[in-house]
GROMACS .gro file of N, CA and C in nm:
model
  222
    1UNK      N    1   0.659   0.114   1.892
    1UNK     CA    2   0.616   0.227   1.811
    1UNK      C    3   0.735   0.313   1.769
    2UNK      N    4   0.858   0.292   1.822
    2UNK     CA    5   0.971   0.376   1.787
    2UNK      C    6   1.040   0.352   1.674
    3UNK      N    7   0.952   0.232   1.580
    3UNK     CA    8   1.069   0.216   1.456
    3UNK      C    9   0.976   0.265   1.361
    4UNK      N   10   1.108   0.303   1.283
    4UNK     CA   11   1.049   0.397   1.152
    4UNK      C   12   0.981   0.319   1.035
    5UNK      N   13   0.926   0.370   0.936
    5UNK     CA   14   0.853   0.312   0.801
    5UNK      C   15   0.954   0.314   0.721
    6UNK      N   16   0.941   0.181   0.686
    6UNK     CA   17   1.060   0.084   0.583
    6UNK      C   18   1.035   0.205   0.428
    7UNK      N   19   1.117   0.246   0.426
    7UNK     CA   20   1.138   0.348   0.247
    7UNK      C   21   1.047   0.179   0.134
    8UNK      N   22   0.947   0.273   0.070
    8UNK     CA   23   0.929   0.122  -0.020
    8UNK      C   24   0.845   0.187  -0.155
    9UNK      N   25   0.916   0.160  -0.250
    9UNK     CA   26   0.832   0.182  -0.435
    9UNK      C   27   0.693   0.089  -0.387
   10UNK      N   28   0.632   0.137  -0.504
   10UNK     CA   29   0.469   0.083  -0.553
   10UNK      C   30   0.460  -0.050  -0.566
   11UNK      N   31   0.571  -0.090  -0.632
   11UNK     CA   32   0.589  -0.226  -0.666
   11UNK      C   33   0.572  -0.307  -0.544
   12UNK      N   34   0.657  -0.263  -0.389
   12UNK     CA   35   0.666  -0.341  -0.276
   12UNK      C   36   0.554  -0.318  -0.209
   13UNK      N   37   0.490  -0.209  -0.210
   13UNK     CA   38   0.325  -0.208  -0.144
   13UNK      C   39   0.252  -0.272  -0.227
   14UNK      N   40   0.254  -0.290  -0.340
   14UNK     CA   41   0.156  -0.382  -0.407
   14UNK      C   42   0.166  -0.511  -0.357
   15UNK      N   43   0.275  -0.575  -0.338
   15UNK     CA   44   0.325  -0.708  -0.287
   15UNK      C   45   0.238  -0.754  -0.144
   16UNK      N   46   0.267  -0.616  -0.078
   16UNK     CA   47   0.219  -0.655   0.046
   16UNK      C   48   0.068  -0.678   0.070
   17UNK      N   49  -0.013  -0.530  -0.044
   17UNK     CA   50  -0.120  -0.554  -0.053
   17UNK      C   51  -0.167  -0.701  -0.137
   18UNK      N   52  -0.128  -0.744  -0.222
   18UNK     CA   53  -0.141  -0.876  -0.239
   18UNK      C   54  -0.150  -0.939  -0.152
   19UNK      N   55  -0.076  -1.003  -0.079
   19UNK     CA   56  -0.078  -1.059   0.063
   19UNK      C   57  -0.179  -1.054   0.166
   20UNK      N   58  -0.286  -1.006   0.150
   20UNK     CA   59  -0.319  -0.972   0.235
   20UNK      C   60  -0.474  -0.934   0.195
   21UNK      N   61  -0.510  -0.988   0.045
   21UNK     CA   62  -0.610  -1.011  -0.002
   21UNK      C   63  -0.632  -0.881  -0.100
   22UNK      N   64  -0.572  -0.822  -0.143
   22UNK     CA   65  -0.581  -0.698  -0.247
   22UNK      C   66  -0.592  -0.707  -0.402
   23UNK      N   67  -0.699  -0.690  -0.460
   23UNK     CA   68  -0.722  -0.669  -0.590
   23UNK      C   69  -0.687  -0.576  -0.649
   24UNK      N   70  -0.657  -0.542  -0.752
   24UNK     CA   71  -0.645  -0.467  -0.826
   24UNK      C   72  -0.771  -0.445  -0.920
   25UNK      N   73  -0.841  -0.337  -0.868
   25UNK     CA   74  -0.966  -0.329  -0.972
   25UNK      C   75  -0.981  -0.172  -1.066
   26UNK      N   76  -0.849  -0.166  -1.084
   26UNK     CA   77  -0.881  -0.012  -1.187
   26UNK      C   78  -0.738   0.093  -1.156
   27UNK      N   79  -0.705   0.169  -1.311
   27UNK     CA   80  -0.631   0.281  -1.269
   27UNK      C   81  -0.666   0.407  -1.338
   28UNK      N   82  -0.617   0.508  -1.254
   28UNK     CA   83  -0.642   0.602  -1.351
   28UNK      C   84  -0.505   0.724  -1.370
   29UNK      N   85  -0.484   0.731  -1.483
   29UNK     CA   86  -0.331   0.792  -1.483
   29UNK      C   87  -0.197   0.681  -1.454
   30UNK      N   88  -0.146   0.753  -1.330
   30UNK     CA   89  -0.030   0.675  -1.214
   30UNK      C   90  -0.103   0.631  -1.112
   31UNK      N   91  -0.216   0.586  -1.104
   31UNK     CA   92  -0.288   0.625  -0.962
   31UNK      C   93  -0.385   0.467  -0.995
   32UNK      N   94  -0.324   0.360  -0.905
   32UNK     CA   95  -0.388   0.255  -0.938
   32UNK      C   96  -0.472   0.195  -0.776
   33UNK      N   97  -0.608   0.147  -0.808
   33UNK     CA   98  -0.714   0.161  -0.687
   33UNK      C   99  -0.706   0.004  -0.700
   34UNK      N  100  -0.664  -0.006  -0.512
   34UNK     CA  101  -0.696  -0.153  -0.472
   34UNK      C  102  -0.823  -0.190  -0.341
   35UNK      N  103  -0.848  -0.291  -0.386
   35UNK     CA  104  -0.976  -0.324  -0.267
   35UNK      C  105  -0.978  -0.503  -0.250
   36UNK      N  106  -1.001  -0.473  -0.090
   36UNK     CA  107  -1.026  -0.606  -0.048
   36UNK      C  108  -1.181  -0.607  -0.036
   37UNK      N  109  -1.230  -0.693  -0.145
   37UNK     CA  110  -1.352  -0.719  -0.166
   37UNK      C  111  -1.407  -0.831   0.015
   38UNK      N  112  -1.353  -0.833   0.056
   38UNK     CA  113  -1.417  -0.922   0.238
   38UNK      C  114  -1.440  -0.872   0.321
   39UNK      N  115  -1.334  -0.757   0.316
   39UNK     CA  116  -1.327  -0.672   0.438
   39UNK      C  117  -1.363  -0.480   0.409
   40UNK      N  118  -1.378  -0.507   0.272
   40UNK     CA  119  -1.474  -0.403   0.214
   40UNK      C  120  -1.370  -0.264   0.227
   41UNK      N  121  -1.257  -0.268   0.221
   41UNK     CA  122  -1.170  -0.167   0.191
   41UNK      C  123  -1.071  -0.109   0.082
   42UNK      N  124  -1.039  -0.028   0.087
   42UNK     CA  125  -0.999  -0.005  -0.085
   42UNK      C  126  -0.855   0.120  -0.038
   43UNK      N  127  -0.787   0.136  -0.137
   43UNK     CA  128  -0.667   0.191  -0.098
   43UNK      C  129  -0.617   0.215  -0.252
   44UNK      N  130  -0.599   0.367  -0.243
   44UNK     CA  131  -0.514   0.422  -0.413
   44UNK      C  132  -0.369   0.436  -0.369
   45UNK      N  133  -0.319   0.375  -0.477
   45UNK     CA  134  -0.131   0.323  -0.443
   45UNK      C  135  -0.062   0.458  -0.593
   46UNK      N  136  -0.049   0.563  -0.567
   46UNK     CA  137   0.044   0.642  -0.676
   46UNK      C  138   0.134   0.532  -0.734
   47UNK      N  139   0.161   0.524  -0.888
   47UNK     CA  140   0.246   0.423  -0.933
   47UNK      C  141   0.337   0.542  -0.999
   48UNK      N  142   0.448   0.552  -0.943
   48UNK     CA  143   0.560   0.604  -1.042
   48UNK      C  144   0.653   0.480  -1.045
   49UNK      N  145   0.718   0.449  -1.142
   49UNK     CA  146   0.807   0.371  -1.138
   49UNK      C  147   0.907   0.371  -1.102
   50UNK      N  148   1.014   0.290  -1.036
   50UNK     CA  149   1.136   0.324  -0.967
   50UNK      C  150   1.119   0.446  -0.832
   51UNK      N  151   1.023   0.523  -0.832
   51UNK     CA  152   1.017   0.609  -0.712
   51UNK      C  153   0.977   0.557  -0.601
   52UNK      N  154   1.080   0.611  -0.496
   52UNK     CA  155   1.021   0.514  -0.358
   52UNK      C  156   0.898   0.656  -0.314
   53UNK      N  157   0.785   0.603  -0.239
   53UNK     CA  158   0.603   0.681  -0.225
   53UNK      C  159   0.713   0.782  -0.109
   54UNK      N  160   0.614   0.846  -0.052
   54UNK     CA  161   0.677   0.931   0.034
   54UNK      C  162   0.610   0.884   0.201
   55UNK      N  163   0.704   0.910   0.286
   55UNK     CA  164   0.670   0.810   0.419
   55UNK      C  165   0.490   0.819   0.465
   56UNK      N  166   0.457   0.982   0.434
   56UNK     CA  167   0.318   1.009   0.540
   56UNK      C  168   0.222   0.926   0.393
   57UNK      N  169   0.255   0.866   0.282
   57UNK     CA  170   0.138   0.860   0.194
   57UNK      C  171   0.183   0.694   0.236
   58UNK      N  172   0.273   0.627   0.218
   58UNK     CA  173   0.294   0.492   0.299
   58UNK      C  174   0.207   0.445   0.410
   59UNK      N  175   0.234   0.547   0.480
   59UNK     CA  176   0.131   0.504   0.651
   59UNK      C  177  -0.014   0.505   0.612
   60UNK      N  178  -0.051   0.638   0.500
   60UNK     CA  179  -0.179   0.626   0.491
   60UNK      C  180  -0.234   0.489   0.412
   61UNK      N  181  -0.155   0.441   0.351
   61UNK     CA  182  -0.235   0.371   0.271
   61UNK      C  183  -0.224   0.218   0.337
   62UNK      N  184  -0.103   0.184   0.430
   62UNK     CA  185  -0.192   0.075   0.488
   62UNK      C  186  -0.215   0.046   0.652
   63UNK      N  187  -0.224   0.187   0.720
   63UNK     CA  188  -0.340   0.225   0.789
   63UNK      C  189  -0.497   0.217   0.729
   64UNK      N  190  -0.521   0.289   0.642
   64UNK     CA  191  -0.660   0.251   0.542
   64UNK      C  192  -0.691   0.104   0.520
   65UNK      N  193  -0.561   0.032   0.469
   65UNK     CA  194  -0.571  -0.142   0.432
   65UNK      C  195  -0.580  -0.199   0.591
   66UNK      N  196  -0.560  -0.151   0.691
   66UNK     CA  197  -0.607  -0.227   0.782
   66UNK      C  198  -0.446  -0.343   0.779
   67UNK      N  199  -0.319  -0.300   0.758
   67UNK     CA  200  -0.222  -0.411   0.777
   67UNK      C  201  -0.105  -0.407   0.867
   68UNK      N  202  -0.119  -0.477   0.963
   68UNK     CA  203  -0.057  -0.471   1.055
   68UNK      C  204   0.126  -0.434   1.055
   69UNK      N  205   0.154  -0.338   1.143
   69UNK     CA  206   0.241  -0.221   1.125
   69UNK      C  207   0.406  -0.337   1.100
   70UNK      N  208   0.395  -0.440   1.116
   70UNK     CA  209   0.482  -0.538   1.107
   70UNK      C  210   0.545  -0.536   0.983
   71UNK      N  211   0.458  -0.536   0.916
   71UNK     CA  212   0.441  -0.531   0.790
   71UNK      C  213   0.579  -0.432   0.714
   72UNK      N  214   0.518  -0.349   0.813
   72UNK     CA  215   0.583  -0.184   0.699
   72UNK      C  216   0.681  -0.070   0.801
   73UNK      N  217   0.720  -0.173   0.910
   73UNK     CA  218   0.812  -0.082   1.022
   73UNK      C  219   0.935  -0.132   0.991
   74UNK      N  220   1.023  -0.058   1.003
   74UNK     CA  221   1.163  -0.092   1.003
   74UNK      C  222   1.198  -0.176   1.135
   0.00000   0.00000   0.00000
């Protein structure tokens, strides 16, 4: 539990959420909504481009996706 959350743009959480069964079903603005239609969860990813998200909105969103911290720990 002592390692930190890997710095990561929209682009690289999208990746992961891909991985891991993530659709893309809609945006609105910068603000694009993903859901795993199996496991019945859904997760809004802020899209700025080139901006890396900020660490506490990182954890939230795949704490919410349910993806194991491997994933997204340094």
């Amino acid at each position: 539990m002592g390692e930190r959350i890997r710095r990561m743009d929209a682009k690289q959480v999208e990746k992961i959420l891909k991985k891991y069964g993530f659709q893309l079903i809609g945006q609105k603005g910068s603000h694009r909504k993903w859901r795993n239609f199996e496991r019945n969860l859904q997760v809004v990813v802020p899209y700025h481009q080139g901006r890396q998200l900020p660490l506490g909105t990182l954890r939230n969103i795949f704490v919410n996706a349910d993806i194991p911290e491997s994933e997204w720990r340094a």
